[in-house]
Amino acid sequence: MRIVIAGGHGRIALRLERLLAGRGDEVAGIIRTAEQAADLRAAGAEPVVLDLESASVEAVAERLRGADAAVFAAGAGPGSGAARKDTVDKGAAVLFADAAVLAGVRRFVIVSSMGADPGHRGQEVFDVYQRAKGEADAHVRGLDSLDWTILRPGLLTDDPGTGLVRLEAHTGRGPIPRDDVATVLAELLDTPATSGLTLELISGSAPVSVAVKSVAGN
């Protein structure tokens, strides 16, 4: 497959790029600056420099043409303010999804956040973030031209992955290594029967392949 990943220099995205490239997929990662390109090449991915906060939907669609799947793994990051939660966590996600529709890329996986809710109350930065992620998810759900899956990981850690997870519509809160999030994303891309599902992910006892097959109804 050819897979295009938004937020290609992120800590989940770099792990996913290594996994996908290692199994023989063609991977492109969208990044904001050319300085990040060497890290993507080292992961086996093609760097594509494009700022999703300022690009047009047509420009993004051009980068997506010919892809078999798109993954939105971008984020403003924990040090950013409320304004960038709106422009990245919501705005860039909406743009990327609309560009996938324009480019004719049906398979679309978005990395969301546990607790994301467009109706989330509060004015702290984290409240704005949860609303932004929820609004992005709602937009993706409304696009009939996408075979979308929404993944909502729990507390992200840099612990080594175990390959054992809990993946369900509702898991309750818990930690999950970024290694395991990347592994689940790769498996979801291979499992189109998970289209239309919003899934929460934490560490658990099921091997990733078993957990994904279970939610897919296999």
PDB file of N, CA and C in Angstrom, residues 114-185:
ATOM      1  N   MET A 114      -8.759  10.081  24.005  1.00  0.00           N
ATOM      2  CA  MET A 114      -9.794   9.567  24.882  1.00  0.00           C
ATOM      3  C   MET A 114     -10.491  10.737  25.584  1.00  0.00           C
ATOM      4  N   GLY A 115     -11.796  10.769  25.514  1.00  0.00           N
ATOM      5  CA  GLY A 115     -12.555  11.869  26.097  1.00  0.00           C
ATOM      6  C   GLY A 115     -12.848  12.995  25.134  1.00  0.00           C
ATOM      7  N   ALA A 116     -12.402  12.873  23.887  1.00  0.00           N
ATOM      8  CA  ALA A 116     -12.689  13.911  22.887  1.00  0.00           C
ATOM      9  C   ALA A 116     -14.196  14.074  22.740  1.00  0.00           C
ATOM     10  N   ASP A 117     -14.653  15.331  22.746  1.00  0.00           N
ATOM     11  CA  ASP A 117     -16.096  15.580  22.748  1.00  0.00           C
ATOM     12  C   ASP A 117     -16.337  17.017  22.293  1.00  0.00           C
ATOM     13  N   PRO A 118     -17.079  17.213  21.192  1.00  0.00           N
ATOM     14  CA  PRO A 118     -17.338  18.583  20.742  1.00  0.00           C
ATOM     15  C   PRO A 118     -18.119  19.410  21.756  1.00  0.00           C
ATOM     16  N   GLY A 119     -18.791  18.738  22.683  1.00  0.00           N
ATOM     17  CA  GLY A 119     -19.538  19.443  23.712  1.00  0.00           C
ATOM     18  C   GLY A 119     -18.801  19.568  25.027  1.00  0.00           C
ATOM     19  N   HIS A 120     -17.507  19.243  25.033  1.00  0.00           N
ATOM     20  CA  HIS A 120     -16.723  19.310  26.270  1.00  0.00           C
ATOM     21  C   HIS A 120     -16.747  20.730  26.818  1.00  0.00           C
ATOM     22  N   ARG A 121     -16.944  20.866  28.120  1.00  0.00           N
ATOM     23  CA  ARG A 121     -17.060  22.187  28.740  1.00  0.00           C
ATOM     24  C   ARG A 121     -15.726  22.605  29.351  1.00  0.00           C
ATOM     25  N   GLY A 122     -15.568  23.927  29.525  1.00  0.00           N
ATOM     26  CA  GLY A 122     -14.369  24.457  30.165  1.00  0.00           C
ATOM     27  C   GLY A 122     -13.543  25.297  29.219  1.00  0.00           C
ATOM     28  N   GLN A 123     -12.675  26.131  29.778  1.00  0.00           N
ATOM     29  CA  GLN A 123     -11.877  27.051  28.978  1.00  0.00           C
ATOM     30  C   GLN A 123     -10.374  26.861  29.159  1.00  0.00           C
ATOM     31  N   GLU A 124      -9.951  25.874  29.920  1.00  0.00           N
ATOM     32  CA  GLU A 124      -8.523  25.583  30.021  1.00  0.00           C
ATOM     33  C   GLU A 124      -8.032  25.004  28.692  1.00  0.00           C
ATOM     34  N   VAL A 125      -6.718  25.034  28.501  1.00  0.00           N
ATOM     35  CA  VAL A 125      -6.162  24.560  27.229  1.00  0.00           C
ATOM     36  C   VAL A 125      -6.567  23.113  26.952  1.00  0.00           C
ATOM     37  N   PHE A 126      -6.552  22.274  27.984  1.00  0.00           N
ATOM     38  CA  PHE A 126      -6.925  20.872  27.764  1.00  0.00           C
ATOM     39  C   PHE A 126      -8.402  20.750  27.378  1.00  0.00           C
ATOM     40  N   ASP A 127      -9.257  21.617  27.920  1.00  0.00           N
ATOM     41  CA  ASP A 127     -10.667  21.613  27.537  1.00  0.00           C
ATOM     42  C   ASP A 127     -10.814  21.966  26.059  1.00  0.00           C
ATOM     43  N   VAL A 128     -10.073  22.986  25.632  1.00  0.00           N
ATOM     44  CA  VAL A 128     -10.108  23.382  24.218  1.00  0.00           C
ATOM     45  C   VAL A 128      -9.624  22.230  23.337  1.00  0.00           C
ATOM     46  N   TYR A 129      -8.589  21.538  23.807  1.00  0.00           N
ATOM     47  CA  TYR A 129      -8.047  20.397  23.068  1.00  0.00           C
ATOM     48  C   TYR A 129      -9.101  19.297  22.916  1.00  0.00           C
ATOM     49  N   GLN A 130      -9.787  18.961  24.006  1.00  0.00           N
ATOM     50  CA  GLN A 130     -10.792  17.898  23.932  1.00  0.00           C
ATOM     51  C   GLN A 130     -11.941  18.277  23.005  1.00  0.00           C
ATOM     52  N   ARG A 131     -12.320  19.548  23.011  1.00  0.00           N
ATOM     53  CA  ARG A 131     -13.360  20.001  22.082  1.00  0.00           C
ATOM     54  C   ARG A 131     -12.867  19.931  20.644  1.00  0.00           C
ATOM     55  N   ALA A 132     -11.628  20.398  20.420  1.00  0.00           N
ATOM     56  CA  ALA A 132     -11.076  20.400  19.073  1.00  0.00           C
ATOM     57  C   ALA A 132     -11.006  18.987  18.498  1.00  0.00           C
ATOM     58  N   LYS A 133     -10.518  18.046  19.297  1.00  0.00           N
ATOM     59  CA  LYS A 133     -10.440  16.660  18.825  1.00  0.00           C
ATOM     60  C   LYS A 133     -11.841  16.093  18.573  1.00  0.00           C
ATOM     61  N   GLY A 134     -12.786  16.434  19.456  1.00  0.00           N
ATOM     62  CA  GLY A 134     -14.151  15.963  19.277  1.00  0.00           C
ATOM     63  C   GLY A 134     -14.797  16.530  18.025  1.00  0.00           C
ATOM     64  N   GLU A 135     -14.541  17.809  17.740  1.00  0.00           N
ATOM     65  CA  GLU A 135     -15.094  18.429  16.544  1.00  0.00           C
ATOM     66  C   GLU A 135     -14.474  17.823  15.282  1.00  0.00           C
ATOM     67  N   ALA A 136     -13.180  17.530  15.338  1.00  0.00           N
ATOM     68  CA  ALA A 136     -12.528  16.877  14.194  1.00  0.00           C
ATOM     69  C   ALA A 136     -13.126  15.494  13.958  1.00  0.00           C
ATOM     70  N   ASP A 137     -13.312  14.740  15.022  1.00  0.00           N
ATOM     71  CA  ASP A 137     -13.904  13.402  14.890  1.00  0.00           C
ATOM     72  C   ASP A 137     -15.306  13.483  14.289  1.00  0.00           C
ATOM     73  N   ALA A 138     -16.090  14.444  14.759  1.00  0.00           N
ATOM     74  CA  ALA A 138     -17.457  14.591  14.249  1.00  0.00           C
ATOM     75  C   ALA A 138     -17.452  14.917  12.759  1.00  0.00           C
ATOM     76  N   HIS A 139     -16.505  15.743  12.335  1.00  0.00           N
ATOM     77  CA  HIS A 139     -16.408  16.082  10.913  1.00  0.00           C
ATOM     78  C   HIS A 139     -16.082  14.839  10.089  1.00  0.00           C
ATOM     79  N   VAL A 140     -15.122  14.045  10.559  1.00  0.00           N
ATOM     80  CA  VAL A 140     -14.739  12.833   9.837  1.00  0.00           C
ATOM     81  C   VAL A 140     -15.917  11.869   9.752  1.00  0.00           C
ATOM     82  N   ARG A 141     -16.645  11.719  10.846  1.00  0.00           N
ATOM     83  CA  ARG A 141     -17.801  10.806  10.843  1.00  0.00           C
ATOM     84  C   ARG A 141     -18.855  11.224   9.819  1.00  0.00           C
ATOM     85  N   GLY A 142     -18.915  12.504   9.511  1.00  0.00           N
ATOM     86  CA  GLY A 142     -19.919  12.995   8.585  1.00  0.00           C
ATOM     87  C   GLY A 142     -19.542  12.871   7.117  1.00  0.00           C
ATOM     88  N   LEU A 143     -18.371  12.349   6.819  1.00  0.00           N
ATOM     89  CA  LEU A 143     -17.907  12.249   5.434  1.00  0.00           C
ATOM     90  C   LEU A 143     -18.180  10.843   4.898  1.00  0.00           C
ATOM     91  N   ASP A 144     -19.241  10.712   4.131  1.00  0.00           N
ATOM     92  CA  ASP A 144     -19.628   9.402   3.599  1.00  0.00           C
ATOM     93  C   ASP A 144     -18.619   8.850   2.605  1.00  0.00           C
ATOM     94  N   SER A 145     -17.775   9.723   2.063  1.00  0.00           N
ATOM     95  CA  SER A 145     -16.786   9.276   1.074  1.00  0.00           C
ATOM     96  C   SER A 145     -15.552   8.649   1.715  1.00  0.00           C
ATOM     97  N   LEU A 146     -15.498   8.623   3.046  1.00  0.00           N
ATOM     98  CA  LEU A 146     -14.356   8.035   3.742  1.00  0.00           C
ATOM     99  C   LEU A 146     -14.758   6.747   4.452  1.00  0.00           C
ATOM    100  N   ASP A 147     -13.881   5.758   4.376  1.00  0.00           N
ATOM    101  CA  ASP A 147     -13.988   4.558   5.222  1.00  0.00           C
ATOM    102  C   ASP A 147     -13.097   4.826   6.439  1.00  0.00           C
ATOM    103  N   TRP A 148     -13.660   5.504   7.425  1.00  0.00           N
ATOM    104  CA  TRP A 148     -12.862   6.031   8.534  1.00  0.00           C
ATOM    105  C   TRP A 148     -12.866   5.106   9.749  1.00  0.00           C
ATOM    106  N   THR A 149     -11.768   5.172  10.475  1.00  0.00           N
ATOM    107  CA  THR A 149     -11.681   4.581  11.812  1.00  0.00           C
ATOM    108  C   THR A 149     -11.061   5.636  12.720  1.00  0.00           C
ATOM    109  N   ILE A 150     -11.670   5.846  13.879  1.00  0.00           N
ATOM    110  CA  ILE A 150     -11.161   6.803  14.856  1.00  0.00           C
ATOM    111  C   ILE A 150     -10.557   6.022  16.020  1.00  0.00           C
ATOM    112  N   LEU A 151      -9.278   6.285  16.294  1.00  0.00           N
ATOM    113  CA  LEU A 151      -8.572   5.604  17.391  1.00  0.00           C
ATOM    114  C   LEU A 151      -8.298   6.605  18.504  1.00  0.00           C
ATOM    115  N   ARG A 152      -8.745   6.253  19.716  1.00  0.00           N
ATOM    116  CA  ARG A 152      -8.584   7.142  20.874  1.00  0.00           C
ATOM    117  C   ARG A 152      -7.723   6.453  21.932  1.00  0.00           C
ATOM    118  N   PRO A 153      -6.408   6.688  21.883  1.00  0.00           N
ATOM    119  CA  PRO A 153      -5.529   6.059  22.876  1.00  0.00           C
ATOM    120  C   PRO A 153      -5.687   6.698  24.252  1.00  0.00           C
ATOM    121  N   GLY A 154      -5.299   5.930  25.263  1.00  0.00           N
ATOM    122  CA  GLY A 154      -5.236   6.452  26.616  1.00  0.00           C
ATOM    123  C   GLY A 154      -3.969   7.262  26.834  1.00  0.00           C
ATOM    124  N   LEU A 155      -3.462   7.252  28.056  1.00  0.00           N
ATOM    125  CA  LEU A 155      -2.271   8.031  28.402  1.00  0.00           C
ATOM    126  C   LEU A 155      -1.058   7.475  27.665  1.00  0.00           C
ATOM    127  N   LEU A 156      -0.477   8.279  26.787  1.00  0.00           N
ATOM    128  CA  LEU A 156       0.639   7.828  25.959  1.00  0.00           C
ATOM    129  C   LEU A 156       1.932   7.800  26.760  1.00  0.00           C
ATOM    130  N   THR A 157       2.684   6.715  26.609  1.00  0.00           N
ATOM    131  CA  THR A 157       3.978   6.587  27.276  1.00  0.00           C
ATOM    132  C   THR A 157       5.030   6.178  26.261  1.00  0.00           C
ATOM    133  N   ASP A 158       6.297   6.348  26.639  1.00  0.00           N
ATOM    134  CA  ASP A 158       7.408   5.899  25.809  1.00  0.00           C
ATOM    135  C   ASP A 158       7.987   4.580  26.306  1.00  0.00           C
ATOM    136  N   ASP A 159       7.234   3.860  27.114  1.00  0.00           N
ATOM    137  CA  ASP A 159       7.661   2.526  27.537  1.00  0.00           C
ATOM    138  C   ASP A 159       7.723   1.605  26.316  1.00  0.00           C
ATOM    139  N   PRO A 160       8.564   0.585  26.363  1.00  0.00           N
ATOM    140  CA  PRO A 160       8.586  -0.369  25.251  1.00  0.00           C
ATOM    141  C   PRO A 160       7.216  -1.017  25.068  1.00  0.00           C
ATOM    142  N   GLY A 161       6.845  -1.219  23.827  1.00  0.00           N
ATOM    143  CA  GLY A 161       5.572  -1.875  23.559  1.00  0.00           C
ATOM    144  C   GLY A 161       5.572  -3.325  24.000  1.00  0.00           C
ATOM    145  N   THR A 162       4.390  -3.797  24.373  1.00  0.00           N
ATOM    146  CA  THR A 162       4.241  -5.198  24.777  1.00  0.00           C
ATOM    147  C   THR A 162       3.509  -6.017  23.722  1.00  0.00           C
ATOM    148  N   GLY A 163       2.810  -5.329  22.815  1.00  0.00           N
ATOM    149  CA  GLY A 163       1.990  -6.037  21.843  1.00  0.00           C
ATOM    150  C   GLY A 163       0.692  -6.554  22.416  1.00  0.00           C
ATOM    151  N   LEU A 164       0.403  -6.203  23.672  1.00  0.00           N
ATOM    152  CA  LEU A 164      -0.819  -6.652  24.348  1.00  0.00           C
ATOM    153  C   LEU A 164      -1.667  -5.432  24.678  1.00  0.00           C
ATOM    154  N   VAL A 165      -2.920  -5.436  24.203  1.00  0.00           N
ATOM    155  CA  VAL A 165      -3.743  -4.233  24.300  1.00  0.00           C
ATOM    156  C   VAL A 165      -5.178  -4.578  24.675  1.00  0.00           C
ATOM    157  N   ARG A 166      -5.917  -3.537  25.010  1.00  0.00           N
ATOM    158  CA  ARG A 166      -7.373  -3.606  25.125  1.00  0.00           C
ATOM    159  C   ARG A 166      -7.931  -2.580  24.153  1.00  0.00           C
ATOM    160  N   LEU A 167      -8.690  -3.030  23.187  1.00  0.00           N
ATOM    161  CA  LEU A 167      -9.219  -2.201  22.114  1.00  0.00           C
ATOM    162  C   LEU A 167     -10.720  -2.436  22.033  1.00  0.00           C
ATOM    163  N   GLU A 168     -11.471  -1.435  22.453  1.00  0.00           N
ATOM    164  CA  GLU A 168     -12.930  -1.572  22.509  1.00  0.00           C
ATOM    165  C   GLU A 168     -13.561  -0.200  22.283  1.00  0.00           C
ATOM    166  N   ALA A 169     -14.885  -0.191  22.139  1.00  0.00           N
ATOM    167  CA  ALA A 169     -15.593   1.083  22.018  1.00  0.00           C
ATOM    168  C   ALA A 169     -15.374   1.932  23.268  1.00  0.00           C
ATOM    169  N   HIS A 170     -15.359   1.283  24.425  1.00  0.00           N
ATOM    170  CA  HIS A 170     -15.117   1.986  25.694  1.00  0.00           C
ATOM    171  C   HIS A 170     -14.241   1.094  26.569  1.00  0.00           C
ATOM    172  N   THR A 171     -13.063   1.566  26.889  1.00  0.00           N
ATOM    173  CA  THR A 171     -12.139   0.771  27.696  1.00  0.00           C
ATOM    174  C   THR A 171     -11.992   1.310  29.117  1.00  0.00           C
ATOM    175  N   GLY A 172     -12.329   2.563  29.341  1.00  0.00           N
ATOM    176  CA  GLY A 172     -11.903   3.223  30.569  1.00  0.00           C
ATOM    177  C   GLY A 172     -10.476   3.702  30.384  1.00  0.00           C
ATOM    178  N   ARG A 173     -10.051   4.582  31.273  1.00  0.00           N
ATOM    179  CA  ARG A 173      -8.740   5.205  31.102  1.00  0.00           C
ATOM    180  C   ARG A 173      -7.612   4.280  31.525  1.00  0.00           C
ATOM    181  N   GLY A 174      -6.435   4.503  30.923  1.00  0.00           N
ATOM    182  CA  GLY A 174      -5.262   3.715  31.247  1.00  0.00           C
ATOM    183  C   GLY A 174      -4.128   4.108  30.330  1.00  0.00           C
ATOM    184  N   PRO A 175      -2.919   3.647  30.616  1.00  0.00           N
ATOM    185  CA  PRO A 175      -1.766   3.984  29.779  1.00  0.00           C
ATOM    186  C   PRO A 175      -1.667   3.076  28.560  1.00  0.00           C
ATOM    187  N   ILE A 176      -0.898   3.546  27.579  1.00  0.00           N
ATOM    188  CA  ILE A 176      -0.602   2.741  26.385  1.00  0.00           C
ATOM    189  C   ILE A 176       0.709   3.241  25.790  1.00  0.00           C
ATOM    190  N   PRO A 177       1.688   2.355  25.574  1.00  0.00           N
ATOM    191  CA  PRO A 177       2.934   2.794  24.934  1.00  0.00           C
ATOM    192  C   PRO A 177       2.697   3.226  23.489  1.00  0.00           C
ATOM    193  N   ARG A 178       3.421   4.240  23.062  1.00  0.00           N
ATOM    194  CA  ARG A 178       3.315   4.688  21.677  1.00  0.00           C
ATOM    195  C   ARG A 178       3.672   3.572  20.700  1.00  0.00           C
ATOM    196  N   ASP A 179       4.594   2.693  21.093  1.00  0.00           N
ATOM    197  CA  ASP A 179       4.927   1.539  20.250  1.00  0.00           C
ATOM    198  C   ASP A 179       3.670   0.753  19.905  1.00  0.00           C
ATOM    199  N   ASP A 180       2.833   0.512  20.911  1.00  0.00           N
ATOM    200  CA  ASP A 180       1.634  -0.297  20.705  1.00  0.00           C
ATOM    201  C   ASP A 180       0.565   0.466  19.932  1.00  0.00           C
ATOM    202  N   VAL A 181       0.500   1.773  20.098  1.00  0.00           N
ATOM    203  CA  VAL A 181      -0.426   2.570  19.288  1.00  0.00           C
ATOM    204  C   VAL A 181      -0.061   2.439  17.809  1.00  0.00           C
ATOM    205  N   ALA A 182       1.225   2.538  17.504  1.00  0.00           N
ATOM    206  CA  ALA A 182       1.664   2.409  16.113  1.00  0.00           C
ATOM    207  C   ALA A 182       1.333   1.022  15.558  1.00  0.00           C
ATOM    208  N   THR A 183       1.541  -0.009  16.358  1.00  0.00           N
ATOM    209  CA  THR A 183       1.235  -1.364  15.905  1.00  0.00           C
ATOM    210  C   THR A 183      -0.250  -1.530  15.626  1.00  0.00           C
ATOM    211  N   VAL A 184      -1.082  -0.964  16.484  1.00  0.00           N
ATOM    212  CA  VAL A 184      -2.531  -1.029  16.271  1.00  0.00           C
ATOM    213  C   VAL A 184      -2.920  -0.261  15.009  1.00  0.00           C
ATOM    214  N   LEU A 185      -2.338   0.904  14.797  1.00  0.00           N
ATOM    215  CA  LEU A 185      -2.639   1.668  13.582  1.00  0.00           C
ATOM    216  C   LEU A 185      -2.309   0.869  12.325  1.00  0.00           C
TER     217      LEU A 185
END
